[in-house]
Amino acid sequence: MSDPGVPPSPARRTVPFRGGGFAPQSRSWISWATLVVVLGAWQGAVSGGLVSPIFLPSPWTILLALKSLIVSGELWRHLAASLSRIGLGWALGTMAGIVVGVMMGLFTSFRSGGIPMVSALYPIPKIALLPLFILWFGIGETPKIVTIGFGVFFATVIATFTGVDGVPRSLIRMGQSFGMPMFGIVRKILLPGALPGILAGFRISASTALLLVVSAEMVGAQLGIGSFVLSAGNLMQTDQLLAGVAVLSVLGLMIGLLLSRLEKWLLRWR
Amino acid sequence: MELSAEGIGHSFGALEVLDGIDFRVAAGEILAVIGPSGCGKSTLLSILGGLLQPDKGRAALDGAPPADSLNPLTFVFQDFALLPWRTVRGNVELALEHHRLSGPERRERVEAALAAIGLAEFKDVYPKQLSGGMRQRVGIARALVVRPAILLMDEPLSALDAQTRELLMEDFLDLWLDAKVSAVYVTHNLTEALRLADRILVLSRRPGRIKEMVRVPIPQRERTSLAAQAELAALSDTLWQSIKREAQVADREMTDV
């Protein structure tokens, strides 16, 4: 059935459309084109003599430096040193952080005692504590790993206890209403419910770990990407220096990719 | 098993929500609790199920639960309270995992509960993939799997649309009348109460006090007949008159006191 309505009149106008915009999309060709243009302009500026290659080597020279680092095996020795520090420090800090974060999410005493401690210690740039840790643990791997662990710990504590707080209380009441024991509620309801928050915290703690490993290696280390970048700078080998920085960029991307995979797999129920 | 409320009263801080609630749910009986929003219906249910300590009075049980009952007082929640990271089967199994049951016995119980409510083909699906009605069916299967003596149902249909509600009400009746469980059914919907309950407890607005206790004189199975409809409509009208004024005042109260 159609509505007979009002017959057309000369004064009738179209309702103006006002719902457009606010819907940006991602076009992969633009992404690639931007990259190519930026690298091309950089290469052109250096090759054309606009920029001194000592202060800013061209992308091509950096690539060659990177290749020689790979071929000589130097890259792997530095990378292995940095990765083992990150791995150990991050794992220790994360484990301790999750335990403390869950306790703060569960018990009044831990929460009341923990929040002021975390608030006071979290803003400290943890690298400032490295000299203290060197005094405590001597020169070597331990102070670096402890510094990384310490930085990771606080980010994880905060992510974990806010994650635990975010678990709907109705789910906990449900567990109690079925007579689930406390440990069961923690393991089967609280931890999985806090997992999205904990995993989001992993992103922050991973970038903290990367930052701290480079800083710590610049303070005192024979091996590691940080010390490599520093010594290249001291020798004005800017191509080597930027090759090291490029490795850090790739490392950061890989860690991010790994975490995305982990999230996708662990949170496949979302 | 019989459940009694003995002089239950409760306050949240200075806000008194329940006062002097006394009643008894007989074995196999379905008691609906209705009242305006904020009258303490859900609070009452939490107290009855031992999730909240009342300031005054107590909830009490008489008689032993059936031998195979693992959780005599079992809740069905308004928001379903399903774990989104567990499949349908996993959510139902959750209620059994902390009990000593053999693997086959546990599986058999889960299968039976899922089949009873028509979820057998959705076992391996996550809650987000299900409609609201199906989610609440999972909540019901989880309640049935522990063989409850008394179901405590907190507005179990109010998050659902009208058609789904109709379907689930029929399922409830089948389950109750077959399994002979009793239920305390909290709702703000008169139609649900009149369709399902043996008796209807009307609460006043906050602080919730017992305003009326009405017996529905027609057996549940016969309530859809035309003759019964007329009688129920009259009863519904009486009940509505009784709660209308309360609902109006409650509606104008600030909830966030």
PDB file of N, CA and C in Angstrom, chain A residues 167 170-171 173-181 188-190 192-194 268-270, chain B residues 51 71 73-75 77 79 81-86 94-95 97-98 126 128 142 146:
ATOM      1  N   VAL A 167      36.652  -7.106  36.265  1.00  0.00           N
ATOM      2  CA  VAL A 167      35.855  -8.335  36.119  1.00  0.00           C
ATOM      3  C   VAL A 167      34.499  -8.097  36.775  1.00  0.00           C
ATOM      4  N   SER A 170      29.216  -9.553  39.132  1.00  0.00           N
ATOM      5  CA  SER A 170      28.133 -10.525  38.988  1.00  0.00           C
ATOM      6  C   SER A 170      28.687 -11.914  38.665  1.00  0.00           C
ATOM      7  N   LEU A 171      29.819 -11.953  37.939  1.00  0.00           N
ATOM      8  CA  LEU A 171      30.414 -13.266  37.630  1.00  0.00           C
ATOM      9  C   LEU A 171      30.992 -13.904  38.889  1.00  0.00           C
ATOM     10  N   ARG A 173      29.903 -13.326  42.005  1.00  0.00           N
ATOM     11  CA  ARG A 173      28.737 -13.777  42.786  1.00  0.00           C
ATOM     12  C   ARG A 173      28.199 -15.092  42.221  1.00  0.00           C
ATOM     13  N   MET A 174      28.202 -15.190  40.899  1.00  0.00           N
ATOM     14  CA  MET A 174      27.737 -16.430  40.275  1.00  0.00           C
ATOM     15  C   MET A 174      28.595 -17.600  40.759  1.00  0.00           C
ATOM     16  N   GLY A 175      29.907 -17.427  40.731  1.00  0.00           N
ATOM     17  CA  GLY A 175      30.801 -18.492  41.193  1.00  0.00           C
ATOM     18  C   GLY A 175      30.500 -18.869  42.635  1.00  0.00           C
ATOM     19  N   GLN A 176      30.307 -17.831  43.465  1.00  0.00           N
ATOM     20  CA  GLN A 176      30.000 -18.107  44.873  1.00  0.00           C
ATOM     21  C   GLN A 176      28.665 -18.818  45.017  1.00  0.00           C
ATOM     22  N   SER A 177      27.703 -18.443  44.179  1.00  0.00           N
ATOM     23  CA  SER A 177      26.363 -19.029  44.309  1.00  0.00           C
ATOM     24  C   SER A 177      26.368 -20.509  43.959  1.00  0.00           C
ATOM     25  N   PHE A 178      27.392 -20.948  43.220  1.00  0.00           N
ATOM     26  CA  PHE A 178      27.512 -22.376  42.938  1.00  0.00           C
ATOM     27  C   PHE A 178      28.480 -23.051  43.905  1.00  0.00           C
ATOM     28  N   GLY A 179      28.878 -22.329  44.938  1.00  0.00           N
ATOM     29  CA  GLY A 179      29.741 -22.922  45.950  1.00  0.00           C
ATOM     30  C   GLY A 179      31.167 -23.135  45.496  1.00  0.00           C
ATOM     31  N   MET A 180      31.622 -22.385  44.489  1.00  0.00           N
ATOM     32  CA  MET A 180      33.008 -22.550  44.052  1.00  0.00           C
ATOM     33  C   MET A 180      33.953 -22.085  45.146  1.00  0.00           C
ATOM     34  N   PRO A 181      35.046 -22.827  45.383  1.00  0.00           N
ATOM     35  CA  PRO A 181      36.029 -22.372  46.370  1.00  0.00           C
ATOM     36  C   PRO A 181      36.771 -21.144  45.873  1.00  0.00           C
ATOM     37  N   LYS A 188      39.406 -19.542  37.663  1.00  0.00           N
ATOM     38  CA  LYS A 188      38.495 -19.755  36.541  1.00  0.00           C
ATOM     39  C   LYS A 188      37.692 -18.510  36.164  1.00  0.00           C
ATOM     40  N   ILE A 189      37.591 -17.543  37.070  1.00  0.00           N
ATOM     41  CA  ILE A 189      36.778 -16.360  36.762  1.00  0.00           C
ATOM     42  C   ILE A 189      37.636 -15.094  36.744  1.00  0.00           C
ATOM     43  N   LEU A 190      38.378 -14.873  37.846  1.00  0.00           N
ATOM     44  CA  LEU A 190      39.096 -13.607  37.979  1.00  0.00           C
ATOM     45  C   LEU A 190      40.232 -13.482  36.962  1.00  0.00           C
ATOM     46  N   PRO A 192      40.990 -15.229  34.045  1.00  0.00           N
ATOM     47  CA  PRO A 192      40.597 -15.107  32.626  1.00  0.00           C
ATOM     48  C   PRO A 192      39.882 -13.786  32.351  1.00  0.00           C
ATOM     49  N   GLY A 193      39.110 -13.300  33.330  1.00  0.00           N
ATOM     50  CA  GLY A 193      38.396 -12.046  33.140  1.00  0.00           C
ATOM     51  C   GLY A 193      39.345 -10.865  33.089  1.00  0.00           C
ATOM     52  N   ALA A 194      40.472 -10.970  33.826  1.00  0.00           N
ATOM     53  CA  ALA A 194      41.439  -9.873  33.848  1.00  0.00           C
ATOM     54  C   ALA A 194      42.418  -9.973  32.689  1.00  0.00           C
ATOM     55  N   ARG A 268      40.291 -15.435  21.863  1.00  0.00           N
ATOM     56  CA  ARG A 268      39.492 -15.770  20.683  1.00  0.00           C
ATOM     57  C   ARG A 268      38.004 -15.813  20.994  1.00  0.00           C
ATOM     58  N   TRP A 269      37.647 -15.824  22.276  1.00  0.00           N
ATOM     59  CA  TRP A 269      36.237 -15.850  22.664  1.00  0.00           C
ATOM     60  C   TRP A 269      35.580 -14.485  22.515  1.00  0.00           C
ATOM     61  N   ARG A 270      36.382 -13.452  22.258  1.00  0.00           N
ATOM     62  CA  ARG A 270      35.774 -12.107  22.204  1.00  0.00           C
ATOM     63  C   ARG A 270      35.081 -11.832  20.887  1.00  0.00           C
TER      64      ARG A 270
ATOM     65  N   LEU B  51      24.035 -14.962  49.554  1.00  0.00           N
ATOM     66  CA  LEU B  51      25.062 -14.108  48.949  1.00  0.00           C
ATOM     67  C   LEU B  51      25.164 -12.768  49.668  1.00  0.00           C
ATOM     68  N   ASN B  71      23.906 -28.448  44.788  1.00  0.00           N
ATOM     69  CA  ASN B  71      23.795 -27.039  45.170  1.00  0.00           C
ATOM     70  C   ASN B  71      22.311 -26.742  45.362  1.00  0.00           C
ATOM     71  N   LEU B  73      20.420 -24.519  46.758  1.00  0.00           N
ATOM     72  CA  LEU B  73      19.895 -23.187  46.425  1.00  0.00           C
ATOM     73  C   LEU B  73      20.671 -22.661  45.230  1.00  0.00           C
ATOM     74  N   THR B  74      20.026 -22.593  44.079  1.00  0.00           N
ATOM     75  CA  THR B  74      20.753 -22.243  42.865  1.00  0.00           C
ATOM     76  C   THR B  74      20.137 -21.036  42.174  1.00  0.00           C
ATOM     77  N   PHE B  75      21.000 -20.112  41.762  1.00  0.00           N
ATOM     78  CA  PHE B  75      20.541 -18.866  41.143  1.00  0.00           C
ATOM     79  C   PHE B  75      20.451 -18.970  39.620  1.00  0.00           C
ATOM     80  N   PHE B  77      20.420 -15.798  36.859  1.00  0.00           N
ATOM     81  CA  PHE B  77      20.644 -14.356  36.955  1.00  0.00           C
ATOM     82  C   PHE B  77      20.007 -13.591  35.798  1.00  0.00           C
ATOM     83  N   ASP B  79      21.317 -11.030  34.229  1.00  0.00           N
ATOM     84  CA  ASP B  79      22.288 -10.764  33.152  1.00  0.00           C
ATOM     85  C   ASP B  79      22.981 -12.054  32.709  1.00  0.00           C
ATOM     86  N   ALA B  81      25.095 -13.993  33.624  1.00  0.00           N
ATOM     87  CA  ALA B  81      26.361 -14.293  34.312  1.00  0.00           C
ATOM     88  C   ALA B  81      27.073 -15.497  33.701  1.00  0.00           C
ATOM     89  N   LEU B  82      27.214 -15.480  32.389  1.00  0.00           N
ATOM     90  CA  LEU B  82      27.982 -16.532  31.712  1.00  0.00           C
ATOM     91  C   LEU B  82      29.430 -16.071  31.566  1.00  0.00           C
ATOM     92  N   LEU B  83      30.360 -17.021  31.587  1.00  0.00           N
ATOM     93  CA  LEU B  83      31.758 -16.673  31.341  1.00  0.00           C
ATOM     94  C   LEU B  83      31.964 -16.620  29.830  1.00  0.00           C
ATOM     95  N   PRO B  84      32.291 -15.441  29.294  1.00  0.00           N
ATOM     96  CA  PRO B  84      32.371 -15.312  27.830  1.00  0.00           C
ATOM     97  C   PRO B  84      33.498 -16.144  27.223  1.00  0.00           C
ATOM     98  N   TRP B  85      34.499 -16.535  28.045  1.00  0.00           N
ATOM     99  CA  TRP B  85      35.625 -17.290  27.493  1.00  0.00           C
ATOM    100  C   TRP B  85      35.385 -18.795  27.543  1.00  0.00           C
ATOM    101  N   ARG B  86      34.231 -19.204  28.032  1.00  0.00           N
ATOM    102  CA  ARG B  86      33.922 -20.627  28.016  1.00  0.00           C
ATOM    103  C   ARG B  86      32.788 -20.892  27.046  1.00  0.00           C
ATOM    104  N   LEU B  94      31.200 -25.678  34.551  1.00  0.00           N
ATOM    105  CA  LEU B  94      31.786 -24.893  35.635  1.00  0.00           C
ATOM    106  C   LEU B  94      31.132 -25.214  36.985  1.00  0.00           C
ATOM    107  N   ALA B  95      29.830 -25.405  36.967  1.00  0.00           N
ATOM    108  CA  ALA B  95      29.105 -25.640  38.217  1.00  0.00           C
ATOM    109  C   ALA B  95      29.436 -26.993  38.826  1.00  0.00           C
ATOM    110  N   GLU B  97      32.653 -28.595  38.329  1.00  0.00           N
ATOM    111  CA  GLU B  97      34.087 -28.910  38.362  1.00  0.00           C
ATOM    112  C   GLU B  97      34.653 -29.033  39.759  1.00  0.00           C
ATOM    113  N   HIS B  98      34.083 -28.330  40.725  1.00  0.00           N
ATOM    114  CA  HIS B  98      34.640 -28.413  42.078  1.00  0.00           C
ATOM    115  C   HIS B  98      33.953 -29.497  42.915  1.00  0.00           C
ATOM    116  N   TYR B 126      30.432 -20.178  21.723  1.00  0.00           N
ATOM    117  CA  TYR B 126      30.679 -19.194  22.784  1.00  0.00           C
ATOM    118  C   TYR B 126      29.427 -18.341  23.006  1.00  0.00           C
ATOM    119  N   LYS B 128      28.819 -15.249  23.124  1.00  0.00           N
ATOM    120  CA  LYS B 128      28.576 -14.080  22.267  1.00  0.00           C
ATOM    121  C   LYS B 128      27.902 -14.460  20.950  1.00  0.00           C
ATOM    122  N   ARG B 142      22.913 -24.506  33.391  1.00  0.00           N
ATOM    123  CA  ARG B 142      23.924 -24.488  34.450  1.00  0.00           C
ATOM    124  C   ARG B 142      23.271 -24.654  35.825  1.00  0.00           C
ATOM    125  N   VAL B 146      23.260 -28.922  38.562  1.00  0.00           N
ATOM    126  CA  VAL B 146      23.580 -29.233  39.962  1.00  0.00           C
ATOM    127  C   VAL B 146      22.365 -29.804  40.705  1.00  0.00           C
TER     128      VAL B 146
END
